[in-house]
Coordinates of N, CA, C and O in Angstrom, one line a residue:
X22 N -4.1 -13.4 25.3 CA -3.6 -13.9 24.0 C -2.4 -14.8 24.2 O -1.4 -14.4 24.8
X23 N -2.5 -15.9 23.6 CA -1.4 -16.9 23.5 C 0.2 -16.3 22.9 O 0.4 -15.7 21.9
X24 N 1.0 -16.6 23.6 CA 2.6 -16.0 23.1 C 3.0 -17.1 22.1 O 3.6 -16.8 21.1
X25 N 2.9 -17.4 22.2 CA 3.2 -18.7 21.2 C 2.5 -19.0 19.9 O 2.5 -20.1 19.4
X26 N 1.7 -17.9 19.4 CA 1.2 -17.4 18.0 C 2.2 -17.6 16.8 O 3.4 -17.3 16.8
X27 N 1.6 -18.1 15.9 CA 1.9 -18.8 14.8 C 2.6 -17.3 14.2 O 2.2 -16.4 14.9
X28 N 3.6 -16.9 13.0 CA 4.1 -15.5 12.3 C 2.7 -15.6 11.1 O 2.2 -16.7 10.7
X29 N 2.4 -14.7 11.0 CA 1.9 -14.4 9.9 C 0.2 -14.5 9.9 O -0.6 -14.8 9.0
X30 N 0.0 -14.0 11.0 CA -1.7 -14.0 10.9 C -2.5 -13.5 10.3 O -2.7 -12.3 10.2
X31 N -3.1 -14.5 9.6 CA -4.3 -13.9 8.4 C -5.1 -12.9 8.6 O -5.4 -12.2 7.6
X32 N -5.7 -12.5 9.9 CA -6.4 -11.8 10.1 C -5.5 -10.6 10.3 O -6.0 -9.6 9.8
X33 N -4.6 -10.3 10.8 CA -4.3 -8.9 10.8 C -3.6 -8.8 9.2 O -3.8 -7.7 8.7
X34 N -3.0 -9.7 8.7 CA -2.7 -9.4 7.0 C -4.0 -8.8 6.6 O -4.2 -7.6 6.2
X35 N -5.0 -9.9 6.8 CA -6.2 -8.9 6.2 C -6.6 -7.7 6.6 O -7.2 -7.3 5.6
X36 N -6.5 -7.0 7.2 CA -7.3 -6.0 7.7 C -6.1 -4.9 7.3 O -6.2 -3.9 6.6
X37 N -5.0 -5.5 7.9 CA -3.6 -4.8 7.2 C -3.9 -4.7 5.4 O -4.1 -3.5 5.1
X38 N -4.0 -5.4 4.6 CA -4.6 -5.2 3.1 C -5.6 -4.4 3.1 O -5.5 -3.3 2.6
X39 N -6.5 -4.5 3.6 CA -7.8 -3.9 3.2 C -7.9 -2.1 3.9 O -8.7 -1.3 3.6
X40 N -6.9 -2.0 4.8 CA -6.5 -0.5 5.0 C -5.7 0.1 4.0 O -5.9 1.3 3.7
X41 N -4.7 -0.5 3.5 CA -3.4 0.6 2.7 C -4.5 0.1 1.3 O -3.9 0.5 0.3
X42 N -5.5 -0.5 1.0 CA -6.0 -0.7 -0.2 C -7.5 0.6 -0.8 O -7.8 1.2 -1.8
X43 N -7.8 0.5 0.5 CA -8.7 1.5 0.6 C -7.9 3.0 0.7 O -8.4 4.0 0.2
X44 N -6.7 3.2 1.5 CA -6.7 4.4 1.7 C -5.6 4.8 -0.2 O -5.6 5.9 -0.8
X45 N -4.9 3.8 -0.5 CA -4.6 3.8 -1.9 C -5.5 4.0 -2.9 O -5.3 5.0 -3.6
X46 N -6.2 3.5 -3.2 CA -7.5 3.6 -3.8 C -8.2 5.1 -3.9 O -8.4 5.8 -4.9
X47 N -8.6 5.4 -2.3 CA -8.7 6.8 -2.5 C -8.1 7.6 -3.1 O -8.4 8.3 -4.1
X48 N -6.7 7.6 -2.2 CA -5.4 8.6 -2.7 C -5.0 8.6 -4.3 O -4.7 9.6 -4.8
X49 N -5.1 7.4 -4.9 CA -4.8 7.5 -5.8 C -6.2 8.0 -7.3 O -5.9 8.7 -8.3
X50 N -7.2 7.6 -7.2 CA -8.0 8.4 -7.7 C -8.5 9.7 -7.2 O -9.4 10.3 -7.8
X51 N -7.9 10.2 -6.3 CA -8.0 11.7 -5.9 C -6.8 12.4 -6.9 O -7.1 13.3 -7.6
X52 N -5.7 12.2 -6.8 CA -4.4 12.3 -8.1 C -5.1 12.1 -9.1 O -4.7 13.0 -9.9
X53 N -5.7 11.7 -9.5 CA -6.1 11.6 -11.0 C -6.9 12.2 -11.5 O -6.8 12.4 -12.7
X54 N -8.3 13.0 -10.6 CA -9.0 13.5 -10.7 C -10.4 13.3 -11.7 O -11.2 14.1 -12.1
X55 N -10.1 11.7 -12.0 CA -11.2 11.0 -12.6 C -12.4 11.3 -12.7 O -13.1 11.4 -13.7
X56 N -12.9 11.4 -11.2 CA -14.1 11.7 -10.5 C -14.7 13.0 -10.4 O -14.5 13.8 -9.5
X57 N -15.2 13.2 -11.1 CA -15.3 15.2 -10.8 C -15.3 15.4 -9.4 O -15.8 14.5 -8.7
X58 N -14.8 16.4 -9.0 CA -14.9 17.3 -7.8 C -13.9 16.8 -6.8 O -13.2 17.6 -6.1
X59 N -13.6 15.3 -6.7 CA -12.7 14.8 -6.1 C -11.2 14.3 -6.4 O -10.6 13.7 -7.3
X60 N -10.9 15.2 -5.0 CA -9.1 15.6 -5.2 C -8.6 14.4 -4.2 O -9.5 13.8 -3.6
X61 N -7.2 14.1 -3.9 CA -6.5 13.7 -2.9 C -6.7 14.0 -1.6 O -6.8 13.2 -0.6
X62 N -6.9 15.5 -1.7 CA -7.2 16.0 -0.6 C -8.7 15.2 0.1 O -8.7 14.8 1.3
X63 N -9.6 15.0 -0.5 CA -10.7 14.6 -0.3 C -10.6 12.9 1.0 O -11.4 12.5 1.8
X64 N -9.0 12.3 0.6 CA -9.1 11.3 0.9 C -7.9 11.4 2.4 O -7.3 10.4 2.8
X65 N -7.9 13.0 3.1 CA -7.3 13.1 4.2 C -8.0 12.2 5.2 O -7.3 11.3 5.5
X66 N -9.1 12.1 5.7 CA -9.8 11.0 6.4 C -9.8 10.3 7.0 O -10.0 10.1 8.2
X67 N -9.3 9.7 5.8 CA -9.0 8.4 5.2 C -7.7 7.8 5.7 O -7.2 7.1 6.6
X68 N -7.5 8.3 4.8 CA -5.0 8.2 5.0 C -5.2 8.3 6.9 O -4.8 7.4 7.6
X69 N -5.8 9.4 7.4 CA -5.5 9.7 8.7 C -5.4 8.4 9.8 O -4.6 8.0 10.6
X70 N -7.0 7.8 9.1 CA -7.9 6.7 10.4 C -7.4 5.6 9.6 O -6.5 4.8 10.1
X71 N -7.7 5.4 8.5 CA -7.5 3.7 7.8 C -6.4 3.8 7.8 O -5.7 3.1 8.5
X72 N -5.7 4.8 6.8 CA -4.4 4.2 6.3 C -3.3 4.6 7.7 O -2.2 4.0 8.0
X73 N -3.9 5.6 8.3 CA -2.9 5.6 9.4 C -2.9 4.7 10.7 O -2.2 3.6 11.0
X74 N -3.7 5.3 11.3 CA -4.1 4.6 12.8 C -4.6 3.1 12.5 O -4.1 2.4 13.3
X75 N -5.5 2.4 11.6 CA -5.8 1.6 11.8 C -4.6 0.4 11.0 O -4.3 -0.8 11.4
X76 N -4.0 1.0 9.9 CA -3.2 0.2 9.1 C -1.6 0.5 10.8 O -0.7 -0.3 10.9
X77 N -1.7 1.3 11.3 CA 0.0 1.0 12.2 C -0.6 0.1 13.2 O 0.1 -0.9 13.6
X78 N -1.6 0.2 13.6 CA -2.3 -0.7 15.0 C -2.5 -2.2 14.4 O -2.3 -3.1 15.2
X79 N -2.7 -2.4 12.9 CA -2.3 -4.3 12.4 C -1.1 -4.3 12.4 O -0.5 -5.4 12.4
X80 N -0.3 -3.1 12.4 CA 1.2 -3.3 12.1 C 1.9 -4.1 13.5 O 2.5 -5.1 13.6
X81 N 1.5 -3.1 14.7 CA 1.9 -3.4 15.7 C 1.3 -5.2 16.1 O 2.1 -5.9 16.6
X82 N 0.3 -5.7 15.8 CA -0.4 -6.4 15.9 C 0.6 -7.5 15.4 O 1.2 -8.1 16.2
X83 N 0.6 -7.6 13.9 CA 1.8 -8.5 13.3 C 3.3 -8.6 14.4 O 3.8 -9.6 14.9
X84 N 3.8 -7.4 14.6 CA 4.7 -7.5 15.2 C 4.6 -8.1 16.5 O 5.7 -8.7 16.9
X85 N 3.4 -8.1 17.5 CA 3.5 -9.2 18.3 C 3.3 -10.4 18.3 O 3.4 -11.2 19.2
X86 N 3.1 -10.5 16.8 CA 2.7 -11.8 16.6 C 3.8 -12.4 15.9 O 3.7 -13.5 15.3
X87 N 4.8 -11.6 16.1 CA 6.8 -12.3 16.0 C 6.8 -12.1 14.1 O 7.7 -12.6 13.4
X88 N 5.6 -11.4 13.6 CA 5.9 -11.4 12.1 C 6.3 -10.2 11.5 O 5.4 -9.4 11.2
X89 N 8.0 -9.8 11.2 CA 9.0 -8.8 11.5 C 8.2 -8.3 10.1 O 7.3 -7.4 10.4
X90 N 8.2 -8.5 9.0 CA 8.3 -8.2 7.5 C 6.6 -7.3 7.4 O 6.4 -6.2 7.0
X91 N 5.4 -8.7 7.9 CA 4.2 -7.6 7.5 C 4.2 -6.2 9.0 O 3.9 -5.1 8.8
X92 N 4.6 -6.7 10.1 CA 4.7 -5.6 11.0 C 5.4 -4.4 11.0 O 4.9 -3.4 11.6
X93 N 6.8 -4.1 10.1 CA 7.5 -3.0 10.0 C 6.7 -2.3 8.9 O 6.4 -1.1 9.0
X94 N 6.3 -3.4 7.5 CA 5.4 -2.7 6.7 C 3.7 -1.9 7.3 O 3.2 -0.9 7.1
X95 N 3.6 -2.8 7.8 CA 2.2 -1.6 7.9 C 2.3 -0.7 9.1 O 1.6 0.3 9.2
X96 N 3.4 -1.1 10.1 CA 3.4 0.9 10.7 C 3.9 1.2 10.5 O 3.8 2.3 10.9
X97 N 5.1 1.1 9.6 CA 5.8 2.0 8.9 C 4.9 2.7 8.2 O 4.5 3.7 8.6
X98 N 4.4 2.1 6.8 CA 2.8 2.9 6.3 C 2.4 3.7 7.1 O 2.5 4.9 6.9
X99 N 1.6 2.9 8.5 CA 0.6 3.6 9.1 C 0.8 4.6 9.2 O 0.1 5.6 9.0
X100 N 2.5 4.6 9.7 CA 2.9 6.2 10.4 C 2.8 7.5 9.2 O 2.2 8.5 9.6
X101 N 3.3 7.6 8.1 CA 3.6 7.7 6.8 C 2.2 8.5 6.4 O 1.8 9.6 6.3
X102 N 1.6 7.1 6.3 CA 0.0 7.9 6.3 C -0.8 8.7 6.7 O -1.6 9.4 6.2
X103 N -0.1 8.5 8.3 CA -0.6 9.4 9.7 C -0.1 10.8 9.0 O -0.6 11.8 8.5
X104 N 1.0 10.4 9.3 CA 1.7 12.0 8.5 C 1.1 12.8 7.7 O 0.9 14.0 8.2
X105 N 0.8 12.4 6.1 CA 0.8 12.9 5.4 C -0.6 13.5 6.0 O -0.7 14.7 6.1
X106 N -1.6 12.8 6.4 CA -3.1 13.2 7.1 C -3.3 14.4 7.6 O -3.9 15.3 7.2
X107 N -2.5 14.1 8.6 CA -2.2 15.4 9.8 C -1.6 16.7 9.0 O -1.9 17.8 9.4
X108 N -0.8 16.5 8.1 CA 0.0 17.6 7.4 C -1.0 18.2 6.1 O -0.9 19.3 5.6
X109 N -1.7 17.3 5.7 CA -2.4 17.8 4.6 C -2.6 19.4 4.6 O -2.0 20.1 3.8
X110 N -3.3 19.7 5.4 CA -3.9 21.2 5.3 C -2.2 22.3 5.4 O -2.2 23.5 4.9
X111 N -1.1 21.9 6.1 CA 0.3 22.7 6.2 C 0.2 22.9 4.9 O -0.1 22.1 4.1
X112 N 0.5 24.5 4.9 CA 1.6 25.0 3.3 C 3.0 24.6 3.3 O 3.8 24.9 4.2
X113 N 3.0 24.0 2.5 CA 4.8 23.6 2.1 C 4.9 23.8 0.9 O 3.9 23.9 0.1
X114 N 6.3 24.1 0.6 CA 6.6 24.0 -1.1 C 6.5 22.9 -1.6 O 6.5 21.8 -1.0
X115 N 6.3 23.1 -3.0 CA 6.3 21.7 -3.9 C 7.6 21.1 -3.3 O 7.3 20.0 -2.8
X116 N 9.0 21.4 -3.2 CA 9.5 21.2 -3.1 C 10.0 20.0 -1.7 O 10.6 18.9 -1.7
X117 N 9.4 20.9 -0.5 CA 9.3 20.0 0.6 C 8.5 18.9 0.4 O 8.9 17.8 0.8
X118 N 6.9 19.1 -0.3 CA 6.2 17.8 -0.6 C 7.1 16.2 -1.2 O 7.1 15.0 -1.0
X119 N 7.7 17.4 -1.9 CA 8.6 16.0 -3.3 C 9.5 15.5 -2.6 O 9.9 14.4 -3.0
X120 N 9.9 15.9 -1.6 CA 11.2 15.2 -0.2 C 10.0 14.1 0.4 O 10.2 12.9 0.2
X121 N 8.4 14.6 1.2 CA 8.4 13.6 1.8 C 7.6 12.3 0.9 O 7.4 11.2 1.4
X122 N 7.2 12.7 -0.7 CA 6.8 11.3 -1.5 C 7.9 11.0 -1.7 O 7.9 9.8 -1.6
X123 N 9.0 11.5 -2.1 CA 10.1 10.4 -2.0 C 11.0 10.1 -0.7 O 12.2 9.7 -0.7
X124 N 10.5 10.1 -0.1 CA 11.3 9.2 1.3 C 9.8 8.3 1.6 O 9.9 7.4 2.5
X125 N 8.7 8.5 1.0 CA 7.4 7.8 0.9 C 8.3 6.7 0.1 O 8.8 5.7 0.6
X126 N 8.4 7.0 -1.2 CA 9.1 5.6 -2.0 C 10.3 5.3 -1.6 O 11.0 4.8 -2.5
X127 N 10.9 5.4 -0.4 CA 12.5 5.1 -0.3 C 11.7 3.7 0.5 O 12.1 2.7 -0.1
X128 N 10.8 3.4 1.4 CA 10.4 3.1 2.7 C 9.3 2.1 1.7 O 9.3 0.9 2.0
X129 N 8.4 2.4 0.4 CA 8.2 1.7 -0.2 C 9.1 0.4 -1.2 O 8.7 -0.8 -1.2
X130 N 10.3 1.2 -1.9 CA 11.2 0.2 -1.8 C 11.9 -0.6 -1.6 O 12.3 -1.5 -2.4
X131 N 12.2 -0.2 -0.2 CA 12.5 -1.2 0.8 C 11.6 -2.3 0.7 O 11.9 -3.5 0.3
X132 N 10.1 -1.9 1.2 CA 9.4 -3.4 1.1 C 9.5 -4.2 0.2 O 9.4 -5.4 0.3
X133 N 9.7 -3.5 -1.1 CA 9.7 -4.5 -2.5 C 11.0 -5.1 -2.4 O 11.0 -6.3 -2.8
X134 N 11.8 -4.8 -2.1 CA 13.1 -5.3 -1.8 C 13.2 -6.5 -0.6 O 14.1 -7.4 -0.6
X135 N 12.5 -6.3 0.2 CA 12.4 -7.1 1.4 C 11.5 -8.4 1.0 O 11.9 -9.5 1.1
X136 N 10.7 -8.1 0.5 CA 9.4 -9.0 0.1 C 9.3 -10.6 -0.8 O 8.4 -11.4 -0.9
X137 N 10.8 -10.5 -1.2 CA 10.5 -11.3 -1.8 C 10.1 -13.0 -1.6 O 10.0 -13.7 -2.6
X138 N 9.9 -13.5 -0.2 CA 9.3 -14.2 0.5 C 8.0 -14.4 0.8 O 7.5 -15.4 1.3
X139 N 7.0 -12.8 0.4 CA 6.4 -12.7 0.5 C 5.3 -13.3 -0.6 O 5.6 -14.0 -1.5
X140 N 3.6 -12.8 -0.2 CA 3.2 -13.4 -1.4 C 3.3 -12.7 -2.5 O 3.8 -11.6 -2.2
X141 N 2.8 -13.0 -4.2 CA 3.3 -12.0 -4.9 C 2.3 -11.2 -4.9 O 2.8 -10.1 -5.1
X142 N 1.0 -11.1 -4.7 CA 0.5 -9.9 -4.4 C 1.2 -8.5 -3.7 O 1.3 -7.4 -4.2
X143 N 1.6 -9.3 -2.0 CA 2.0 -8.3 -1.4 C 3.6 -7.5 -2.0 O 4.0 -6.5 -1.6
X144 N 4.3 -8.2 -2.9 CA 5.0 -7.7 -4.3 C 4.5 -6.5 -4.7 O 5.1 -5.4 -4.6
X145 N 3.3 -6.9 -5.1 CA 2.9 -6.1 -6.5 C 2.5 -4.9 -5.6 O 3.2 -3.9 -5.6
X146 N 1.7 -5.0 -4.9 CA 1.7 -3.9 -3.6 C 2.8 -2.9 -3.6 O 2.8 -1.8 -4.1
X147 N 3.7 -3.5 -3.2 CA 4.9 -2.9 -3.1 C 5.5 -1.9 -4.2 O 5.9 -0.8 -4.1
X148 N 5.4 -2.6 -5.0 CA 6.1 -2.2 -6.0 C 4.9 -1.2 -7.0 O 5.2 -0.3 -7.8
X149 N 3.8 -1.5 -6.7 CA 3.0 -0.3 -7.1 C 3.3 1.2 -6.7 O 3.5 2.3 -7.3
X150 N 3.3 0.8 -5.2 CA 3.0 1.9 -4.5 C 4.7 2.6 -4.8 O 4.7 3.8 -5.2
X151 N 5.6 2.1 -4.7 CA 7.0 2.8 -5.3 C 7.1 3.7 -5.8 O 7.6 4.7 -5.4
X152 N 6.5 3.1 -7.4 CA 6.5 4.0 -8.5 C 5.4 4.7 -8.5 O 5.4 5.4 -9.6
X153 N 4.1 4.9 -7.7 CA 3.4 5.9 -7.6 C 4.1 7.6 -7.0 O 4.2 8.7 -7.4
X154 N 4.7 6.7 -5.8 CA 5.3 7.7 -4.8 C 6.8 8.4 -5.3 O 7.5 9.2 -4.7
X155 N 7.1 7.8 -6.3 CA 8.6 8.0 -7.3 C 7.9 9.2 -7.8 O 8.1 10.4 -7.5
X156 N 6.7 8.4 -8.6 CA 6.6 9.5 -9.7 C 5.6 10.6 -9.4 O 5.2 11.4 -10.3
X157 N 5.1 10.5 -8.2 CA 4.2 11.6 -7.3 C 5.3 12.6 -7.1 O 4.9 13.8 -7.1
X158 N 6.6 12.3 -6.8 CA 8.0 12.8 -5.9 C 8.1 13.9 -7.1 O 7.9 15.1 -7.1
X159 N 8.4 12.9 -8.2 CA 9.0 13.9 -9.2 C 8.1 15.1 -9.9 O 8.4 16.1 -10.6
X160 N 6.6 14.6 -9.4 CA 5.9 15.7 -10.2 C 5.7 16.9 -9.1 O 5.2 18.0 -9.3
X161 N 6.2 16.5 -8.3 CA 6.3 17.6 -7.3 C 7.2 18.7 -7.5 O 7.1 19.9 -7.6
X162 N 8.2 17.9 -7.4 CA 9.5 18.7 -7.8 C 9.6 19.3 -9.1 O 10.1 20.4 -9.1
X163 N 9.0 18.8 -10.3 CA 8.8 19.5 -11.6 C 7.7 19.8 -11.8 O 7.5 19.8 -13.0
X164 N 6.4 20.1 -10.9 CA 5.3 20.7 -11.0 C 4.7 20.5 -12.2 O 4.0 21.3 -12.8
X165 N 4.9 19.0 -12.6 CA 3.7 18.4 -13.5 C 2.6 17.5 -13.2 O 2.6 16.4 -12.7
X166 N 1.8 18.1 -13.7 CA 0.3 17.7 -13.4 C 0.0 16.4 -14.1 O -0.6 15.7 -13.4
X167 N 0.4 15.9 -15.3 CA 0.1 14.9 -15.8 C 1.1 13.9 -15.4 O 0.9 12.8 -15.9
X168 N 1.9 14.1 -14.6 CA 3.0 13.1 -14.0 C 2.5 12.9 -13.1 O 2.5 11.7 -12.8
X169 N 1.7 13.8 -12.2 CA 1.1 13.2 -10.8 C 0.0 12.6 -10.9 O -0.5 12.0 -10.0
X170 N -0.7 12.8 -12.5 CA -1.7 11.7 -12.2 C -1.7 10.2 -12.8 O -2.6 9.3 -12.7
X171 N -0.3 10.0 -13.6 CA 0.1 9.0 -14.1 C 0.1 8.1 -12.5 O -0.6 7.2 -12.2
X172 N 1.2 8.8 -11.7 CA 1.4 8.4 -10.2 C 0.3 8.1 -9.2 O 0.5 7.3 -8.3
X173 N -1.1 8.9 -9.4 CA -2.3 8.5 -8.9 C -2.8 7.4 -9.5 O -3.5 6.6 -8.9
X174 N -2.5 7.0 -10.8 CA -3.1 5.6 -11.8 C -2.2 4.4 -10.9 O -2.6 3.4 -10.4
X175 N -0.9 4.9 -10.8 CA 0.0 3.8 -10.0 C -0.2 3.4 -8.2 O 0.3 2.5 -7.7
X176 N -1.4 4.7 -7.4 CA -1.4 4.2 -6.5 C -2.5 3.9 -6.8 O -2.3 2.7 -7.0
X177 N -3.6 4.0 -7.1 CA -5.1 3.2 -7.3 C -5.0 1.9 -8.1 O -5.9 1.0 -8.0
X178 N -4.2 1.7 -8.7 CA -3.8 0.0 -9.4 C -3.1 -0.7 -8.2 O -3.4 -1.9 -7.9
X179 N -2.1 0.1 -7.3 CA -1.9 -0.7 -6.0 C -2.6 -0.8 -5.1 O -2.5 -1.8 -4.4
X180 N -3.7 0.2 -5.0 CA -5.0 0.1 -3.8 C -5.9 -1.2 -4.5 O -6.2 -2.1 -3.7
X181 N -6.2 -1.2 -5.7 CA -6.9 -2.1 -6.0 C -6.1 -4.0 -5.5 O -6.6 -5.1 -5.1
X182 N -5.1 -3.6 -5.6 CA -4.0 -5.1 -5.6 C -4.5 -5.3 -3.9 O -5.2 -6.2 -3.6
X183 N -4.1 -4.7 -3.4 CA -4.0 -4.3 -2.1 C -5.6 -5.1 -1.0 O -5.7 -5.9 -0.1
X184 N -6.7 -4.1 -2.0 CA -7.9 -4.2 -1.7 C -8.0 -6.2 -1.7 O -8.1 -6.9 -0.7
X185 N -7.9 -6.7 -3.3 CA -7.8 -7.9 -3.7 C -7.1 -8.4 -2.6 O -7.9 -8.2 -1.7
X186 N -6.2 -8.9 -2.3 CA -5.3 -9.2 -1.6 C -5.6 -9.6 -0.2 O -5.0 -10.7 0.2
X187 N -6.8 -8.7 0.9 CA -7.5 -8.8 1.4 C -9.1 -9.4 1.5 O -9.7 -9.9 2.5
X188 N -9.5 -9.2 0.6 CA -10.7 -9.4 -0.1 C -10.1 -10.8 -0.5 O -10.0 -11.2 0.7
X189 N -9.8 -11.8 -1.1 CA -9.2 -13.3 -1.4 C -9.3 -13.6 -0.2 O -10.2 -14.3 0.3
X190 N -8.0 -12.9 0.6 CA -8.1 -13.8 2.0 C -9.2 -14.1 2.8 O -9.2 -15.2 3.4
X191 N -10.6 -13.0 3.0 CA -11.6 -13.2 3.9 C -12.6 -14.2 2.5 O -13.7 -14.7 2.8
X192 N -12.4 -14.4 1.6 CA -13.6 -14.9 1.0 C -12.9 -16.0 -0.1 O -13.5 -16.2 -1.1
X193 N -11.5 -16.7 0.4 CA -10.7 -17.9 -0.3 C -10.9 -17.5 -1.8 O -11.4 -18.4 -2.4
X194 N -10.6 -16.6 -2.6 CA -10.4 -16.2 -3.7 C -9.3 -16.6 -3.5 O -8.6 -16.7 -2.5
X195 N -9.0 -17.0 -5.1 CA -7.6 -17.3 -5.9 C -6.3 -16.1 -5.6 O -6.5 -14.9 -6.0
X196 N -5.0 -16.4 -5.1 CA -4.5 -15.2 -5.2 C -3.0 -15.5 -5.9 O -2.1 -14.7 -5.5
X197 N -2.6 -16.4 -6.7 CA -2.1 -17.0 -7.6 C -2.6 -17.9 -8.6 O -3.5 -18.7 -8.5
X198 N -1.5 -17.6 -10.2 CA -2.4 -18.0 -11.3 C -1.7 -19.6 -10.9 O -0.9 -19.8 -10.0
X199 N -2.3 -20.5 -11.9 CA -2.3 -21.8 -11.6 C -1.1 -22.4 -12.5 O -1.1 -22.5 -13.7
X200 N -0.4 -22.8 -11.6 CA 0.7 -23.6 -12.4 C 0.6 -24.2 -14.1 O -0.5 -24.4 -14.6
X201 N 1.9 -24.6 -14.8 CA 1.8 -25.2 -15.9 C 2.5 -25.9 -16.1 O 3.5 -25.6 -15.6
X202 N 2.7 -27.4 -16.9 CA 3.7 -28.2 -16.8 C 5.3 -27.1 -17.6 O 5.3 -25.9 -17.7
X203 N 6.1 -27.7 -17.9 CA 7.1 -27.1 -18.3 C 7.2 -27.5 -20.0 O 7.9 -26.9 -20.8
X204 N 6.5 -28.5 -20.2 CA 6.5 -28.8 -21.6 C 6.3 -30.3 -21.6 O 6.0 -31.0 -20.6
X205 N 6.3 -30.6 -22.7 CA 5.8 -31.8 -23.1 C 6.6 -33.1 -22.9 O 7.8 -33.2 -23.4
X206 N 5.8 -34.2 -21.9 CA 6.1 -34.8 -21.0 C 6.6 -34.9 -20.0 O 7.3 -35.9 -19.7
X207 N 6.4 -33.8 -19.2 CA 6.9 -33.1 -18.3 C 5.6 -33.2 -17.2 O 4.5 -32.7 -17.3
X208 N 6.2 -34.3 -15.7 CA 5.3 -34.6 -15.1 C 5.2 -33.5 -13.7 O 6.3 -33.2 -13.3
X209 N 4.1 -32.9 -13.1 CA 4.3 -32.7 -11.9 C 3.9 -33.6 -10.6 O 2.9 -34.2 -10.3
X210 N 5.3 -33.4 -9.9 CA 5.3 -33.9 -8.5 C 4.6 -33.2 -7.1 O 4.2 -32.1 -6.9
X211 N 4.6 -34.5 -6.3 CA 4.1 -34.1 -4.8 C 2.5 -33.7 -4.7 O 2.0 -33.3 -3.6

């Protein structure tokens, strides 16, 4: 492989989206419990292979590919993901849970915070997943059920973003709305 690779390769962005989109997606309609029979738990798997191993291995990927921003985000994810996978079946207290969704959104807001160079998709990503893992955190800690599945609506709206995001890139979908003049007689340039 060429050292002299361009930052920001489409192909590992993609596959990078389409892992934290799928394993969000799961995770977050398993929180919600939309689906009869299927829980969070259901989407251990998942989080394990996609969101873990496969979403840190594009991470690492970006990162040799000299692109600091999507590389820290998705193994950081990956690992995150890995985590939570592997730990699923451990008893912990609500309490210890609600420590690691919120150091889940500390690590999420960072990206939103970092991102802003980024596309706005990978934004909205961000910033989904935040307040999913905010408000997953707190329902932990206050053992409410209807807060954790508001928090599952916020990561399945980010899995969906996420999914999109990826899905555009392999099949040139739109992934910004289309400019507007600023008012009347107001020309655009270039």
């Amino acid at each position: 492989m060429d050292n002299d690779v361009a930052a920001g390769s489409t192909t590992t962005t993609t596959l990078g989206h389409l892992a934290l989109g799928l394993t969000l997606l799961a995770f977050g309609l398993g929180r919600t419990e939309v689906i009869d029979g299927v829980t969070a738990a259901d989407a251990v798997s998942l989080a394990t292979y996609v969101g873990g191993v496969a979403l840190f291995a594009a991470g690492l990927l970006a990162l040799r590919e000299r692109d600091a921003f999507t590389g820290t985000a998705f193994s950081g994810l990956g690992a995150l993901w890995f985590t939570w996978g592997v730990g699923a079946d451990a008893q912990v207290s609500d309490n210890a849970a609600g420590l690691f969704l919120l150091l889940f959104a500390l690590v999420a807001l960072s990206l939103t915070a970092g991102a802003p160079a980024a596309a706005p998709l990978t934004r909205g990503v961000y910033a989904l997943l935040f307040v999913a893992m905010l408000l997953l955190a707190v329902a932990a800690f206050g053992d409410s059920e209807g807060l954790a599945k508001t928090g599952g609506w916020f990561a399945a709206a980010g899995g969906l973003v996420a999914w999109y995001a990826g899905t555009a890139a392999l099949a040139h979908w739109p992934t910004a709305m289309p400019g507007r003049a600023a008012g009347r007689g107001v020309t655009a340039t270039g």
